[in-house]
Amino acid sequence: MTDERNAAWLRAMPWVFVVIWSTGFIVARYGMPNSPPFTFLAWRYFFSITCFLVWIRLSGVQWPQGRLQWLHLAVTGVFMHAGYLGGVWAAVKVGMGSGLSALIVGLQPVLTAVWLSSRGGHVSRRQWLGLSLGFIGLALVLARKFEGGVEVSVWSVTMATMALLSITTGTLYQKRFVTPCDVRSANTVQLVAALCVTLPLAWLETETAQWNVEMMGAMAWSVVGLTLGGSSLLYMLIQRGAAAAVTSLMYLVPPTTAVIAWFLFDEAITFVTIAGIALTALGVSLVVRPPKIVA
């Protein structure tokens, strides 16, 4: 029975990750107006580290072995937490629409596949087709976000591009260099590195955080749901799966966010959005579907 439960959890893990990661929209909606980006992220990392340390202490979890592994984890933490989240939040804070920022970061699966191909990794024609269909579907889902124009500046585009390069580099680096270890201790090392990079940027911000109900709710969920839950699942997915297949799941985040926003905020879902969701799902299924074994 235990083996069956473990197998069921492994099958469900990617979809649980997508749902949790999609709630980042809720955090941004409630947290962004009440705090500058790097201040919010610094507090998020601090509270997350505290929770992980308590969890590690109570569970008796082992820390990563060797200085080199600590260094590799620190590098991934800088890219996947500080670089990715910092870039997205900074871009949206200075006026870039959530649709454009999501579309730019949505290039991650394609960028990952291009890198793997250039390094001799195998990306099949079916997977390339899936990546293309997924991105087209992503654009359709986000089409409404572009109505009325989008504020774009050199700074916002730079920050969004930094987020794209950071999450892509961090994913590939972790898959290549990080030896599998307990996700709780590994995530703690990553978050400490992210905090060290983010804290000086937070000190430079002149706006102060407003600790109202919306801010505290956004912070609580970003720590418990997104970091302890979502980031931990992403770490495990990268360790267990092929990079192209794992990153293709990111295509499903904006469609899932659109459904959550419809449910919570009554945001309209148009026919174009539904078509985009279907196309995105088809594209991801082509990427993650295991190849047929010819007898």
Coordinates of C-alpha atoms in Angstrom, one line a residue:
M1 CA 0.0 0.0 0.0
T2 CA 2.9 2.4 0.8
D3 CA 4.4 1.8 -2.6
E4 CA 1.1 2.5 -4.3
R5 CA 0.7 5.7 -2.3
N6 CA 4.3 6.8 -3.2
A7 CA 3.6 6.1 -6.9
A8 CA 0.4 8.0 -6.8
W9 CA 2.2 11.0 -5.1
L10 CA 4.9 10.9 -7.8
R11 CA 2.3 11.0 -10.5
A12 CA 0.4 13.9 -8.8
M13 CA 3.5 15.9 -7.9
P14 CA 3.8 17.9 -11.2
W15 CA 0.2 19.0 -11.1
V16 CA 0.3 19.9 -7.4
F17 CA 3.3 22.0 -8.2
V18 CA 1.5 23.8 -11.1
V19 CA -1.5 24.7 -8.9
I20 CA 0.7 26.0 -6.0
W21 CA 3.0 27.9 -8.3
S22 CA 0.1 29.6 -10.0
T23 CA -1.0 31.1 -6.7
G24 CA 1.9 33.5 -7.1
F25 CA -0.6 35.7 -8.8
I26 CA -2.6 36.0 -5.6
V27 CA 0.6 36.9 -3.7
A28 CA 1.5 39.6 -6.2
R29 CA -2.1 41.0 -6.2
Y30 CA -2.2 41.4 -2.5
G31 CA 1.5 41.9 -1.6
M32 CA 2.8 44.2 -4.4
P33 CA 0.8 47.3 -3.5
N34 CA 1.9 47.1 0.1
S35 CA 5.7 46.6 -0.2
P36 CA 8.6 47.3 -2.5
P37 CA 9.7 44.1 -4.2
F38 CA 13.0 43.3 -2.6
T39 CA 11.8 44.1 0.9
F40 CA 8.9 41.7 0.5
L41 CA 11.3 39.0 -0.9
A42 CA 13.9 39.5 1.8
W43 CA 11.2 39.0 4.5
R44 CA 9.9 36.0 2.6
Y45 CA 13.3 34.4 2.5
F46 CA 13.9 35.1 6.2
F47 CA 10.6 33.6 7.4
S48 CA 11.0 30.6 5.0
I49 CA 14.5 30.0 6.4
T50 CA 13.2 30.1 9.9
C51 CA 10.4 27.6 9.1
F52 CA 12.8 25.3 7.4
L53 CA 15.3 25.4 10.3
V54 CA 12.6 24.4 12.8
W55 CA 11.4 21.6 10.4
I56 CA 15.0 20.4 10.0
R57 CA 15.6 20.4 13.8
L58 CA 12.4 18.5 14.5
S59 CA 13.0 15.9 11.8
G60 CA 16.7 15.4 12.3
V61 CA 17.4 16.0 8.6
Q62 CA 21.0 15.8 7.4
W63 CA 22.7 18.7 5.8
P64 CA 24.3 18.5 2.3
Q65 CA 27.7 16.8 2.4
G66 CA 30.8 18.7 1.4
R67 CA 31.6 22.4 0.7
L68 CA 31.2 21.9 -3.0
Q69 CA 27.6 20.9 -2.7
W70 CA 26.9 23.9 -0.5
L71 CA 28.4 26.1 -3.1
H72 CA 26.3 24.5 -5.9
L73 CA 23.2 24.9 -3.9
A74 CA 24.0 28.5 -3.1
V75 CA 24.5 29.2 -6.8
T76 CA 21.1 27.7 -7.6
G77 CA 19.5 29.7 -4.8
V78 CA 20.9 33.0 -6.2
F79 CA 19.5 32.1 -9.7
M80 CA 16.2 30.4 -8.9
H81 CA 15.1 32.6 -6.0
A82 CA 16.9 35.9 -5.9
G83 CA 17.3 36.3 -9.7
Y84 CA 14.0 34.9 -10.8
L85 CA 11.7 36.3 -8.2
G86 CA 13.6 39.6 -7.9
G87 CA 13.4 40.1 -11.7
V88 CA 9.7 39.3 -12.0
W89 CA 8.7 41.4 -9.0
A90 CA 10.9 44.4 -10.0
A91 CA 9.5 44.4 -13.5
V92 CA 5.9 44.3 -12.4
K93 CA 6.5 47.0 -9.7
V94 CA 7.9 49.5 -12.3
G95 CA 4.9 49.1 -14.6
M96 CA 5.3 46.0 -16.8
G97 CA 2.0 44.2 -17.2
S98 CA 1.7 40.7 -15.7
G99 CA 0.9 39.4 -19.1
L100 CA 4.1 40.5 -20.8
S101 CA 6.3 39.5 -17.8
A102 CA 4.6 36.0 -17.8
L103 CA 5.2 35.8 -21.6
I104 CA 8.8 36.7 -21.3
V105 CA 9.5 34.2 -18.5
G106 CA 7.3 31.7 -20.4
L107 CA 10.2 31.4 -22.9
Q108 CA 12.0 29.3 -20.3
P109 CA 11.0 25.9 -21.8
V110 CA 12.1 26.9 -25.3
L111 CA 15.4 28.4 -24.0
T112 CA 16.0 25.2 -22.0
A113 CA 15.4 23.0 -25.1
V114 CA 17.7 25.2 -27.2
W115 CA 20.5 24.9 -24.6
L116 CA 20.1 21.1 -24.3
S117 CA 20.1 20.7 -28.1
S118 CA 23.3 22.9 -28.4
R119 CA 25.0 20.7 -25.8
G120 CA 24.1 17.4 -27.5
G121 CA 21.0 16.7 -25.4
H122 CA 18.1 15.0 -27.1
V123 CA 14.9 17.0 -27.8
S124 CA 12.7 15.1 -30.1
R125 CA 10.6 16.6 -32.9
R126 CA 7.5 15.8 -31.0
Q127 CA 8.8 17.8 -28.0
W128 CA 9.7 20.7 -30.2
L129 CA 6.2 20.7 -31.6
G130 CA 4.8 20.6 -28.0
L131 CA 7.0 23.5 -26.9
S132 CA 5.8 25.6 -29.9
L133 CA 2.2 24.8 -29.3
G134 CA 2.6 25.4 -25.6
F135 CA 4.0 28.9 -26.2
I136 CA 1.3 29.8 -28.7
G137 CA -1.3 28.6 -26.2
L138 CA 0.4 30.7 -23.5
A139 CA 0.2 33.8 -25.7
L140 CA -3.6 33.2 -26.3
V141 CA -4.2 32.8 -22.5
L142 CA -2.4 36.1 -21.8
A143 CA -4.0 38.0 -24.8
R144 CA -6.4 39.8 -22.5
K145 CA -3.6 41.1 -20.3
F146 CA -2.3 43.2 -23.3
E147 CA -5.6 45.1 -23.9
G148 CA -5.1 48.8 -23.4
G149 CA -1.4 48.6 -23.9
V150 CA 1.5 47.6 -21.7
E151 CA 4.0 49.9 -20.0
V152 CA 7.5 48.9 -21.1
S153 CA 10.8 50.4 -20.2
V154 CA 14.4 49.4 -20.6
W155 CA 14.5 48.6 -16.9
S156 CA 11.4 46.5 -16.8
V157 CA 12.5 44.5 -19.9
T158 CA 15.9 44.0 -18.4
M159 CA 14.4 42.8 -15.1
A160 CA 12.0 40.4 -16.8
T161 CA 14.8 39.1 -19.1
M162 CA 17.0 38.6 -16.0
A163 CA 14.2 36.5 -14.4
L164 CA 14.0 34.4 -17.6
L165 CA 17.8 33.8 -17.7
S166 CA 18.0 33.2 -14.0
I167 CA 15.3 30.5 -13.7
T168 CA 16.6 28.8 -16.9
T169 CA 20.2 28.8 -15.7
G170 CA 19.3 27.8 -12.2
T171 CA 17.3 24.8 -13.5
L172 CA 20.0 23.5 -15.8
Y173 CA 22.7 24.2 -13.1
Q174 CA 20.9 22.2 -10.5
K175 CA 20.2 19.3 -12.8
R176 CA 23.9 19.2 -13.8
F177 CA 25.7 19.9 -10.5
V178 CA 23.5 19.4 -7.4
T179 CA 23.6 15.9 -5.9
P180 CA 20.2 14.8 -4.6
C181 CA 19.8 15.5 -0.9
D182 CA 17.0 16.2 1.5
V183 CA 14.9 19.0 0.0
R184 CA 14.5 20.8 3.3
S185 CA 18.2 21.3 4.0
A186 CA 18.9 22.0 0.3
N187 CA 16.2 24.6 0.1
T188 CA 17.5 26.3 3.3
V189 CA 21.0 26.7 1.8
Q190 CA 19.4 28.1 -1.4
L191 CA 17.3 30.6 0.5
V192 CA 20.2 31.8 2.7
A193 CA 22.2 32.6 -0.5
A194 CA 19.1 34.4 -2.0
L195 CA 18.7 36.4 1.2
C196 CA 22.3 37.5 1.1
V197 CA 21.9 38.8 -2.4
T198 CA 18.5 40.4 -1.8
L199 CA 19.0 42.1 1.5
P200 CA 21.4 44.8 0.2
L201 CA 18.9 45.6 -2.5
A202 CA 16.1 45.8 0.1
W203 CA 18.1 48.3 2.1
L204 CA 18.3 50.6 -0.9
E205 CA 14.5 50.8 -1.3
T206 CA 13.0 54.0 0.1
E207 CA 9.4 52.7 0.2
T208 CA 8.3 51.1 3.4
A209 CA 6.3 47.9 3.8
Q210 CA 2.7 48.3 5.0
W211 CA 1.9 45.3 7.3
N212 CA -1.8 45.2 6.9
V213 CA -4.1 42.2 6.5
E214 CA -3.4 41.8 2.8
M215 CA 0.3 42.1 3.2
M216 CA 0.4 39.5 6.1
G217 CA -1.8 37.1 4.2
A218 CA 0.3 37.4 1.0
M219 CA 3.5 36.9 3.1
A220 CA 2.1 33.9 4.9
W221 CA 1.1 32.1 1.7
S222 CA 4.3 33.0 -0.1
V223 CA 6.3 31.4 2.7
V224 CA 4.1 28.3 3.4
G225 CA 2.6 27.6 0.0
L226 CA 5.1 29.0 -2.5
T227 CA 8.4 28.5 -0.8
L228 CA 8.0 25.6 1.6
G229 CA 5.6 23.9 -0.9
G230 CA 6.2 25.1 -4.4
S231 CA 9.9 25.6 -4.3
S232 CA 10.4 22.2 -2.6
L233 CA 8.4 20.5 -5.3
L234 CA 10.3 22.2 -8.0
Y235 CA 13.6 21.1 -6.5
M236 CA 12.3 17.5 -6.4
L237 CA 11.0 17.6 -10.0
I238 CA 14.3 18.9 -11.3
Q239 CA 16.2 16.1 -9.6
R240 CA 13.8 13.4 -10.8
G241 CA 12.9 14.5 -14.3
A242 CA 14.3 15.6 -17.6
A243 CA 14.9 19.4 -17.8
A244 CA 12.8 20.0 -20.9
A245 CA 9.9 18.1 -19.4
V246 CA 10.1 19.8 -16.1
T247 CA 10.3 23.4 -17.5
S248 CA 7.4 22.7 -19.9
L249 CA 5.2 22.6 -16.8
M250 CA 5.8 26.3 -16.5
Y251 CA 3.5 26.8 -19.5
L252 CA 0.6 25.6 -17.4
V253 CA 1.1 28.2 -14.7
P254 CA -0.6 31.2 -16.5
P255 CA -3.6 29.1 -17.7
T256 CA -4.1 27.7 -14.1
T257 CA -3.7 31.3 -12.8
A258 CA -6.5 32.4 -15.2
V259 CA -8.8 29.7 -13.8
I260 CA -8.0 30.7 -10.2
A261 CA -8.6 34.4 -10.9
W262 CA -11.9 33.5 -12.5
F263 CA -12.9 31.5 -9.4
L264 CA -11.7 34.0 -6.8
F265 CA -12.0 37.4 -8.5
D266 CA -14.6 36.7 -11.2
E267 CA -12.2 37.6 -14.0
A268 CA -13.7 36.7 -17.3
I269 CA -12.5 33.7 -19.2
T270 CA -13.1 34.2 -23.0
F271 CA -13.2 31.7 -25.8
V272 CA -9.7 32.7 -26.7
T273 CA -8.5 31.9 -23.2
I274 CA -10.2 28.5 -23.3
A275 CA -8.6 27.8 -26.7
G276 CA -5.2 28.8 -25.3
I277 CA -5.6 26.6 -22.2
A278 CA -6.4 23.6 -24.4
L279 CA -3.5 24.3 -26.8
T280 CA -1.1 24.8 -23.9
A281 CA -2.2 21.5 -22.3
L282 CA -1.7 19.7 -25.6
G283 CA 1.7 21.2 -26.0
V284 CA 2.8 20.1 -22.5
S285 CA 1.4 16.6 -23.0
L286 CA 3.6 16.2 -26.1
V287 CA 6.7 17.3 -24.2
V288 CA 6.2 15.2 -21.1
R289 CA 4.8 12.1 -22.8
P290 CA 7.4 9.3 -22.6
P291 CA 8.7 8.1 -26.0
K292 CA 7.2 4.9 -27.4
I293 CA 9.4 1.9 -26.9
V294 CA 9.8 -0.1 -30.1
A295 CA 10.1 -3.9 -29.4

